[in-house]
PDB file of C-alpha atoms and ligand atoms in Angstrom:
ATOM      1  CA  UNK A   1     256.469 -57.304  85.746  1.00 89.00           C
ATOM      2  CA  UNK A   2     255.379 -58.370  89.253  1.00 96.00           C
ATOM      3  CA  UNK A   3     254.972 -62.044  90.162  1.00 98.00           C
ATOM      4  CA  UNK A   4     252.367 -62.809  92.830  1.00 98.00           C
ATOM      5  CA  UNK A   5     251.939 -66.293  94.308  1.00 98.00           C
ATOM      6  CA  UNK A   6     248.551 -66.985  95.928  1.00 98.00           C
ATOM      7  CA  UNK A   7     247.803 -70.141  97.916  1.00 98.00           C
ATOM      8  CA  UNK A   8     244.229 -71.345  98.335  1.00 98.00           C
ATOM      9  CA  UNK A   9     243.469 -69.390  95.176  1.00 98.00           C
ATOM     10  CA  UNK A  10     240.571 -71.474  93.885  1.00 97.00           C
ATOM     11  CA  UNK A  11     237.820 -69.763  95.891  1.00 97.00           C
ATOM     12  CA  UNK A  12     236.922 -67.217  98.549  1.00 98.00           C
ATOM     13  CA  UNK A  13     239.556 -64.712  99.663  1.00 98.00           C
ATOM     14  CA  UNK A  14     242.289 -66.241  97.491  1.00 98.00           C
ATOM     15  CA  UNK A  15     240.222 -65.957  94.301  1.00 98.00           C
ATOM     16  CA  UNK A  16     239.111 -62.427  95.239  1.00 98.00           C
ATOM     17  CA  UNK A  17     242.761 -61.428  95.719  1.00 98.00           C
ATOM     18  CA  UNK A  18     243.603 -62.843  92.288  1.00 98.00           C
ATOM     19  CA  UNK A  19     240.813 -60.855  90.646  1.00 97.00           C
ATOM     20  CA  UNK A  20     241.723 -57.663  92.532  1.00 97.00           C
ATOM     21  CA  UNK A  21     245.417 -57.892  91.660  1.00 97.00           C
ATOM     22  CA  UNK A  22     245.035 -58.969  88.036  1.00 96.00           C
ATOM     23  CA  UNK A  23     246.774 -56.284  86.062  1.00 89.00           C
ATOM     24  CA  UNK A  24     248.563 -56.177  82.748  1.00 82.00           C
ATOM     25  CA  UNK A  25     252.043 -56.102  84.274  1.00 93.00           C
ATOM     26  CA  UNK A  26     251.335 -58.875  86.776  1.00 96.00           C
ATOM     27  CA  UNK A  27     251.808 -62.615  86.686  1.00 97.00           C
ATOM     28  CA  UNK A  28     249.605 -64.533  89.090  1.00 98.00           C
ATOM     29  CA  UNK A  29     250.689 -67.966  90.227  1.00 98.00           C
ATOM     30  CA  UNK A  30     247.428 -69.546  91.326  1.00 98.00           C
ATOM     31  CA  UNK A  31     247.897 -72.509  93.660  1.00 98.00           C
ATOM     32  CA  UNK A  32     245.185 -74.768  95.093  1.00 98.00           C
ATOM     33  CA  UNK A  33     244.057 -78.369  94.943  1.00 97.00           C
ATOM     34  CA  UNK A  34     241.167 -77.875  92.499  1.00 95.00           C
ATOM     35  CA  UNK A  35     242.621 -77.421  89.020  1.00 96.00           C
ATOM     36  CA  UNK A  36     239.243 -76.894  87.307  1.00 96.00           C
ATOM     37  CA  UNK A  37     238.452 -73.934  89.583  1.00 96.00           C
ATOM     38  CA  UNK A  38     241.906 -72.491  88.956  1.00 98.00           C
ATOM     39  CA  UNK A  39     241.303 -72.673  85.204  1.00 97.00           C
ATOM     40  CA  UNK A  40     238.038 -70.703  85.538  1.00 96.00           C
ATOM     41  CA  UNK A  41     239.772 -68.143  87.730  1.00 97.00           C
ATOM     42  CA  UNK A  42     242.688 -67.788  85.337  1.00 97.00           C
ATOM     43  CA  UNK A  43     240.249 -66.963  82.534  1.00 96.00           C
ATOM     44  CA  UNK A  44     238.675 -64.264  84.725  1.00 96.00           C
ATOM     45  CA  UNK A  45     242.080 -62.722  85.518  1.00 97.00           C
ATOM     46  CA  UNK A  46     242.938 -61.559  82.002  1.00 92.00           C
ATOM     47  CA  UNK A  47     244.844 -59.452  81.074  1.00 90.00           C
ATOM     48  CA  UNK A  48     247.151 -60.629  83.850  1.00 95.00           C
ATOM     49  CA  UNK A  49     249.330 -63.565  82.915  1.00 96.00           C
ATOM     50  CA  UNK A  50     248.434 -66.594  85.029  1.00 98.00           C
ATOM     51  CA  UNK A  51     250.212 -69.795  85.928  1.00 98.00           C
ATOM     52  CA  UNK A  52     248.094 -72.587  87.383  1.00 98.00           C
ATOM     53  CA  UNK A  53     249.664 -74.729  90.056  1.00 98.00           C
ATOM     54  CA  UNK A  54     247.669 -77.685  91.415  1.00 97.00           C
ATOM     55  CA  UNK A  55     249.015 -78.007  94.952  1.00 98.00           C
ATOM     56  CA  UNK A  56     248.023 -79.538  98.266  1.00 97.00           C
ATOM     57  CA  UNK A  57     249.395 -77.136 100.853  1.00 97.00           C
ATOM     58  CA  UNK A  58     249.642 -79.944 103.430  1.00 97.00           C
ATOM     59  CA  UNK A  59     252.182 -81.785 101.278  1.00 98.00           C
ATOM     60  CA  UNK A  60     255.550 -80.196 102.077  1.00 98.00           C
ATOM     61  CA  UNK A  61     257.416 -82.239  99.451  1.00 98.00           C
ATOM     62  CA  UNK A  62     254.906 -81.086  96.836  1.00 98.00           C
ATOM     63  CA  UNK A  63     255.478 -77.450  97.860  1.00 98.00           C
ATOM     64  CA  UNK A  64     259.240 -77.799  97.453  1.00 98.00           C
ATOM     65  CA  UNK A  65     258.793 -79.542  94.085  1.00 98.00           C
ATOM     66  CA  UNK A  66     256.276 -76.938  92.885  1.00 98.00           C
ATOM     67  CA  UNK A  67     258.579 -74.033  93.753  1.00 98.00           C
ATOM     68  CA  UNK A  68     261.593 -75.735  92.174  1.00 98.00           C
ATOM     69  CA  UNK A  69     259.555 -76.576  89.074  1.00 97.00           C
ATOM     70  CA  UNK A  70     258.298 -73.064  88.353  1.00 98.00           C
ATOM     71  CA  UNK A  71     259.269 -71.751  84.911  1.00 97.00           C
ATOM     72  CA  UNK A  72     262.550 -69.831  85.169  1.00 97.00           C
ATOM     73  CA  UNK A  73     260.873 -66.487  84.493  1.00 96.00           C
ATOM     74  CA  UNK A  74     258.513 -67.087  87.448  1.00 97.00           C
ATOM     75  CA  UNK A  75     261.112 -68.131  90.005  1.00 97.00           C
ATOM     76  CA  UNK A  76     261.516 -64.583  91.307  1.00 98.00           C
ATOM     77  CA  UNK A  77     258.358 -64.266  93.384  1.00 98.00           C
ATOM     78  CA  UNK A  78     257.703 -60.665  94.416  1.00 98.00           C
ATOM     79  CA  UNK A  79     254.604 -61.258  96.534  1.00 98.00           C
ATOM     80  CA  UNK A  80     253.489 -64.337  98.445  1.00 98.00           C
ATOM     81  CA  UNK A  81     249.903 -64.347  99.678  1.00 98.00           C
ATOM     82  CA  UNK A  82     249.590 -67.141 102.226  1.00 98.00           C
ATOM     83  CA  UNK A  83     245.837 -67.553 102.085  1.00 98.00           C
ATOM     84  CA  UNK A  84     245.318 -71.334 102.239  1.00 98.00           C
ATOM     85  CA  UNK A  85     243.893 -72.444 105.554  1.00 98.00           C
ATOM     86  CA  UNK A  86     240.635 -72.713 107.387  1.00 98.00           C
ATOM     87  CA  UNK A  87     238.697 -74.230 110.243  1.00 98.00           C
ATOM     88  CA  UNK A  88     237.447 -77.784 110.603  1.00 98.00           C
ATOM     89  CA  UNK A  89     234.859 -78.478 113.269  1.00 98.00           C
ATOM     90  CA  UNK A  90     233.501 -76.332 116.105  1.00 98.00           C
ATOM     91  CA  UNK A  91     233.436 -78.903 118.878  1.00 98.00           C
ATOM     92  CA  UNK A  92     234.814 -78.085 122.290  1.00 98.00           C
ATOM     93  CA  UNK A  93     238.316 -79.213 123.154  1.00 98.00           C
ATOM     94  CA  UNK A  94     237.102 -82.342 124.943  1.00 98.00           C
ATOM     95  CA  UNK A  95     234.974 -83.437 121.989  1.00 98.00           C
ATOM     96  CA  UNK A  96     236.952 -82.231 118.971  1.00 98.00           C
ATOM     97  CA  UNK A  97     238.469 -84.768 116.602  1.00 98.00           C
ATOM     98  CA  UNK A  98     242.220 -85.006 116.838  1.00 98.00           C
ATOM     99  CA  UNK A  99     242.474 -85.547 113.080  1.00 98.00           C
ATOM    100  CA  UNK A 100     240.611 -82.240 112.512  1.00 98.00           C
ATOM    101  CA  UNK A 101     243.061 -80.473 114.791  1.00 98.00           C
ATOM    102  CA  UNK A 102     245.989 -82.033 112.961  1.00 98.00           C
ATOM    103  CA  UNK A 103     244.559 -81.062 109.586  1.00 98.00           C
ATOM    104  CA  UNK A 104     244.185 -77.440 110.740  1.00 98.00           C
ATOM    105  CA  UNK A 105     247.783 -77.404 111.953  1.00 98.00           C
ATOM    106  CA  UNK A 106     248.917 -78.915 108.637  1.00 98.00           C
ATOM    107  CA  UNK A 107     247.153 -76.280 106.522  1.00 98.00           C
ATOM    108  CA  UNK A 108     247.228 -73.121 108.652  1.00 98.00           C
ATOM    109  CA  UNK A 109     250.700 -73.551 110.116  1.00 98.00           C
ATOM    110  CA  UNK A 110     252.852 -76.161 108.384  1.00 98.00           C
ATOM    111  CA  UNK A 111     251.714 -75.256 104.878  1.00 98.00           C
ATOM    112  CA  UNK A 112     252.158 -71.551 105.544  1.00 98.00           C
ATOM    113  CA  UNK A 113     255.636 -71.798 107.039  1.00 98.00           C
ATOM    114  CA  UNK A 114     256.778 -74.229 104.342  1.00 98.00           C
ATOM    115  CA  UNK A 115     255.663 -71.844 101.608  1.00 98.00           C
ATOM    116  CA  UNK A 116     257.261 -68.915 103.393  1.00 98.00           C
ATOM    117  CA  UNK A 117     260.547 -70.687 103.997  1.00 98.00           C
ATOM    118  CA  UNK A 118     260.562 -71.772 100.355  1.00 98.00           C
ATOM    119  CA  UNK A 119     260.098 -68.261  98.995  1.00 98.00           C
ATOM    120  CA  UNK A 120     261.835 -65.989 101.501  1.00 98.00           C
ATOM    121  CA  UNK A 121     265.511 -66.776 100.739  1.00 98.00           C
ATOM    122  CA  UNK A 122     264.969 -65.727  97.116  1.00 98.00           C
ATOM    123  CA  UNK A 123     263.300 -62.508  98.229  1.00 98.00           C
ATOM    124  CA  UNK A 124     266.204 -61.811 100.558  1.00 98.00           C
ATOM    125  CA  UNK A 125     268.773 -62.479  97.837  1.00 98.00           C
ATOM    126  CA  UNK A 126     266.924 -60.127  95.474  1.00 97.00           C
ATOM    127  CA  UNK A 127     266.441 -57.521  98.207  1.00 97.00           C
ATOM    128  CA  UNK A 128     262.726 -57.162  97.638  1.00 97.00           C
ATOM    129  CA  UNK A 129     259.454 -58.896  98.386  1.00 98.00           C
ATOM    130  CA  UNK A 130     256.218 -58.786 100.321  1.00 98.00           C
ATOM    131  CA  UNK A 131     254.622 -61.599 102.296  1.00 98.00           C
ATOM    132  CA  UNK A 132     250.942 -61.262 103.112  1.00 98.00           C
ATOM    133  CA  UNK A 133     249.561 -63.722 105.628  1.00 99.00           C
ATOM    134  CA  UNK A 134     245.818 -64.211 105.926  1.00 98.00           C
ATOM    135  CA  UNK A 135     245.314 -64.745 109.635  1.00 98.00           C
ATOM    136  CA  UNK A 136     242.049 -64.175 111.532  1.00 98.00           C
ATOM    137  CA  UNK A 137     240.515 -62.291 114.415  1.00 98.00           C
ATOM    138  CA  UNK A 138     240.267 -65.774 115.937  1.00 98.00           C
ATOM    139  CA  UNK A 139     243.988 -65.428 116.642  1.00 98.00           C
ATOM    140  CA  UNK A 140     243.312 -62.487 118.950  1.00 98.00           C
ATOM    141  CA  UNK A 141     239.842 -63.170 120.337  1.00 97.00           C
ATOM    142  CA  UNK A 142     239.282 -66.732 121.591  1.00 96.00           C
ATOM    143  CA  UNK A 143     235.843 -68.275 121.261  1.00 96.00           C
ATOM    144  CA  UNK A 144     234.398 -71.658 122.159  1.00 97.00           C
ATOM    145  CA  UNK A 145     235.160 -74.376 119.655  1.00 98.00           C
ATOM    146  CA  UNK A 146     238.140 -72.560 118.120  1.00 98.00           C
ATOM    147  CA  UNK A 147     240.960 -73.663 120.433  1.00 98.00           C
ATOM    148  CA  UNK A 148     243.088 -75.064 117.632  1.00 98.00           C
ATOM    149  CA  UNK A 149     241.821 -72.922 114.755  1.00 98.00           C
ATOM    150  CA  UNK A 150     242.367 -69.757 116.809  1.00 98.00           C
ATOM    151  CA  UNK A 151     245.643 -71.143 118.121  1.00 98.00           C
ATOM    152  CA  UNK A 152     246.844 -71.642 114.553  1.00 99.00           C
ATOM    153  CA  UNK A 153     245.854 -68.103 113.618  1.00 98.00           C
ATOM    154  CA  UNK A 154     247.561 -66.729 116.745  1.00 98.00           C
ATOM    155  CA  UNK A 155     250.657 -68.483 115.450  1.00 99.00           C
ATOM    156  CA  UNK A 156     250.249 -66.855 112.035  1.00 99.00           C
ATOM    157  CA  UNK A 157     249.889 -63.411 113.605  1.00 98.00           C
ATOM    158  CA  UNK A 158     252.962 -63.932 115.781  1.00 98.00           C
ATOM    159  CA  UNK A 159     254.912 -65.414 112.856  1.00 98.00           C
ATOM    160  CA  UNK A 160     254.146 -62.333 110.759  1.00 98.00           C
ATOM    161  CA  UNK A 161     255.271 -59.906 113.443  1.00 98.00           C
ATOM    162  CA  UNK A 162     258.382 -61.923 114.294  1.00 98.00           C
ATOM    163  CA  UNK A 163     259.363 -62.033 110.621  1.00 98.00           C
ATOM    164  CA  UNK A 164     259.199 -58.255 110.610  1.00 98.00           C
ATOM    165  CA  UNK A 165     261.886 -58.376 113.291  1.00 98.00           C
ATOM    166  CA  UNK A 166     263.939 -60.936 111.355  1.00 98.00           C
ATOM    167  CA  UNK A 167     263.752 -58.884 108.166  1.00 98.00           C
ATOM    168  CA  UNK A 168     264.426 -55.501 109.711  1.00 98.00           C
ATOM    169  CA  UNK A 169     266.989 -53.684 107.596  1.00 97.00           C
ATOM    170  CA  UNK A 170     265.868 -55.377 104.387  1.00 98.00           C
ATOM    171  CA  UNK A 171     263.247 -54.030 101.991  1.00 98.00           C
ATOM    172  CA  UNK A 172     261.048 -57.086 102.459  1.00 98.00           C
ATOM    173  CA  UNK A 173     257.638 -56.289 103.890  1.00 98.00           C
ATOM    174  CA  UNK A 174     255.323 -58.543 105.888  1.00 98.00           C
ATOM    175  CA  UNK A 175     251.634 -57.853 106.450  1.00 99.00           C
ATOM    176  CA  UNK A 176     249.152 -59.818 108.543  1.00 99.00           C
ATOM    177  CA  UNK A 177     245.496 -59.534 107.555  1.00 98.00           C
ATOM    178  CA  UNK A 178     243.070 -60.519 110.311  1.00 98.00           C
ATOM    179  CA  UNK A 179     239.508 -60.850 109.038  1.00 98.00           C
ATOM    180  CA  UNK A 180     236.440 -61.532 111.099  1.00 98.00           C
ATOM    181  CA  UNK A 181     233.379 -63.195 109.609  1.00 98.00           C
ATOM    182  CA  UNK A 182     233.680 -63.423 105.825  1.00 98.00           C
ATOM    183  CA  UNK A 183     230.997 -65.151 103.773  1.00 98.00           C
ATOM    184  CA  UNK A 184     232.917 -67.728 101.754  1.00 98.00           C
ATOM    185  CA  UNK A 185     232.937 -71.517 101.904  1.00 96.00           C
ATOM    186  CA  UNK A 186     234.741 -71.132 105.271  1.00 98.00           C
ATOM    187  CA  UNK A 187     231.719 -72.343 107.254  1.00 98.00           C
ATOM    188  CA  UNK A 188     230.850 -75.053 104.726  1.00 98.00           C
ATOM    189  CA  UNK A 189     234.320 -76.481 105.275  1.00 98.00           C
ATOM    190  CA  UNK A 190     234.145 -75.951 109.042  1.00 98.00           C
ATOM    191  CA  UNK A 191     230.852 -77.866 109.177  1.00 98.00           C
ATOM    192  CA  UNK A 192     232.034 -80.533 106.748  1.00 98.00           C
ATOM    193  CA  UNK A 193     229.535 -79.834 103.994  1.00 98.00           C
ATOM    194  CA  UNK A 194     226.469 -79.113 106.171  1.00 98.00           C
ATOM    195  CA  UNK A 195     225.084 -76.314 103.980  1.00 98.00           C
ATOM    196  CA  UNK A 196     222.189 -75.286 106.228  1.00 98.00           C
ATOM    197  CA  UNK A 197     224.413 -75.009 109.296  1.00 98.00           C
ATOM    198  CA  UNK A 198     226.918 -73.026 107.250  1.00 98.00           C
ATOM    199  CA  UNK A 199     224.199 -70.691 105.952  1.00 98.00           C
ATOM    200  CA  UNK A 200     222.920 -70.109 109.503  1.00 98.00           C
ATOM    201  CA  UNK A 201     226.273 -68.540 110.415  1.00 97.00           C
ATOM    202  CA  UNK A 202     225.603 -65.674 108.000  1.00 98.00           C
ATOM    203  CA  UNK A 203     221.794 -65.489 108.289  1.00 98.00           C
ATOM    204  CA  UNK A 204     220.374 -62.167 109.472  1.00 98.00           C
ATOM    205  CA  UNK A 205     223.695 -60.366 109.471  1.00 98.00           C
ATOM    206  CA  UNK A 206     225.900 -58.587 106.977  1.00 98.00           C
ATOM    207  CA  UNK A 207     229.226 -60.433 106.856  1.00 98.00           C
ATOM    208  CA  UNK A 208     232.339 -59.292 105.068  1.00 98.00           C
ATOM    209  CA  UNK A 209     232.793 -60.360 101.472  1.00 98.00           C
ATOM    210  CA  UNK A 210     235.955 -61.929 100.112  1.00 98.00           C
ATOM    211  CA  UNK A 211     236.388 -58.758  98.037  1.00 98.00           C
ATOM    212  CA  UNK A 212     236.575 -56.672 101.236  1.00 98.00           C
ATOM    213  CA  UNK A 213     239.612 -58.664 102.319  1.00 98.00           C
ATOM    214  CA  UNK A 214     241.143 -58.462  98.850  1.00 97.00           C
ATOM    215  CA  UNK A 215     240.891 -54.665  99.202  1.00 98.00           C
ATOM    216  CA  UNK A 216     242.855 -54.869 102.465  1.00 98.00           C
ATOM    217  CA  UNK A 217     245.498 -56.956 100.709  1.00 98.00           C
ATOM    218  CA  UNK A 218     245.671 -54.483  97.854  1.00 97.00           C
ATOM    219  CA  UNK A 219     245.998 -51.590 100.305  1.00 98.00           C
ATOM    220  CA  UNK A 220     248.947 -53.264 102.048  1.00 98.00           C
ATOM    221  CA  UNK A 221     250.600 -54.088  98.719  1.00 97.00           C
ATOM    222  CA  UNK A 222     250.097 -50.673  97.182  1.00 96.00           C
ATOM    223  CA  UNK A 223     251.488 -48.754 100.159  1.00 98.00           C
ATOM    224  CA  UNK A 224     254.687 -46.891  99.286  1.00 98.00           C
ATOM    225  CA  UNK A 225     257.887 -48.919  99.715  1.00 97.00           C
ATOM    226  CA  UNK A 226     258.797 -47.135 102.969  1.00 98.00           C
ATOM    227  CA  UNK A 227     255.444 -48.112 104.541  1.00 98.00           C
ATOM    228  CA  UNK A 228     254.893 -51.564 106.064  1.00 98.00           C
ATOM    229  CA  UNK A 229     251.310 -52.325 107.024  1.00 98.00           C
ATOM    230  CA  UNK A 230     251.987 -54.709 109.919  1.00 98.00           C
ATOM    231  CA  UNK A 231     248.407 -55.749 110.640  1.00 98.00           C
ATOM    232  CA  UNK A 232     244.921 -55.074 109.418  1.00 98.00           C
ATOM    233  CA  UNK A 233     242.167 -56.320 111.732  1.00 98.00           C
ATOM    234  CA  UNK A 234     238.789 -56.095 110.048  1.00 98.00           C
ATOM    235  CA  UNK A 235     235.325 -57.203 111.118  1.00 98.00           C
ATOM    236  CA  UNK A 236     231.881 -56.698 109.711  1.00 98.00           C
ATOM    237  CA  UNK A 237     230.139 -53.765 111.370  1.00 98.00           C
ATOM    238  CA  UNK A 238     227.692 -56.324 112.755  1.00 97.00           C
ATOM    239  CA  UNK A 239     230.424 -58.314 114.542  1.00 97.00           C
ATOM    240  CA  UNK A 240     232.405 -57.304 117.649  1.00 97.00           C
ATOM    241  CA  UNK A 241     234.732 -58.950 120.174  1.00 95.00           C
ATOM    242  CA  UNK A 242     232.670 -60.706 122.846  1.00 90.00           C
ATOM    243  CA  UNK A 243     235.050 -60.579 125.801  1.00 90.00           C
ATOM    244  CA  UNK A 244     235.377 -63.166 128.571  1.00 92.00           C
ATOM    245  CA  UNK A 245     232.315 -65.273 129.335  1.00 93.00           C
ATOM    246  CA  UNK A 246     231.060 -66.311 132.763  1.00 96.00           C
ATOM    247  CA  UNK A 247     229.260 -69.462 133.911  1.00 96.00           C
ATOM    248  CA  UNK A 248     226.693 -69.042 136.706  1.00 96.00           C
ATOM    249  CA  UNK A 249     225.188 -71.674 138.916  1.00 96.00           C
ATOM    250  CA  UNK A 250     222.030 -69.650 139.473  1.00 91.00           C
TER     251      UNK A 250
HETATM  252  C1  8X3 B   1     237.230 -66.633 110.800  1.00 69.27           C
HETATM  253  C2  8X3 B   1     236.793 -65.500 111.627  1.00 69.27           C
HETATM  254  O1  8X3 B   1     234.894 -64.682 113.108  1.00 69.27           O
HETATM  255  O2  8X3 B   1     234.357 -66.318 111.443  1.00 69.27           O
HETATM  256  O3  8X3 B   1     238.575 -66.577 110.581  1.00 69.27           O
HETATM  257  O4  8X3 B   1     235.676 -66.976 113.371  1.00 69.27           O
HETATM  258  S1  8X3 B   1     235.365 -65.878 112.427  1.00 69.27           S
END
């Protein structure tokens, strides 16, 4: 029986991972703020056993309490998928709202490291485990309006690689998944509920689907034990790195 803990499981990439990994011999711990969405997802994940965990990833005390309060047969987490995170706002650095920046740091960085630090000692004691971090191409390719979002994802990418160094000599694997444009509620959240602006991000192109990223996660997880997929960078065919930009006066 394999126990998989997914943060941000209620929608998008997290929910797609849950559906892709739902197997008879798997228990999925589904964590997110929206309990009603988790209940719907749990029903869709049969025959996997599911455990619903309403959790705000920005609340470190709640993370510690949630991990400590897991049923005893679910304490041994085999796989942690750190998916919770996202972007808020696309204003330039001089115009962005400090509270949006803080919120992104709280979710993408503090939540992720708190979850990881909560789960990793148990993995180390058991001598097995796999941490999958959902980072972003924004961590490698800067673009205007993403100074803090991209900075957070650069942290996640570095954190993943540095943990590989920390865990060298153990059987614990760490994989960093770096998606480009994926059509989820990512843009709806980034634009604070502005549905038409969010839809315009994906209009006229063919973005990735959450299921494409779940496939990457499954690939990393299903690799033989002697294989560690360090990073998977994946973009839609219709997206590419833009490179440095230049301002001209004439
Ligand atoms: C989001 C990737 O390309 O939409 O993590 O900014 S992109």
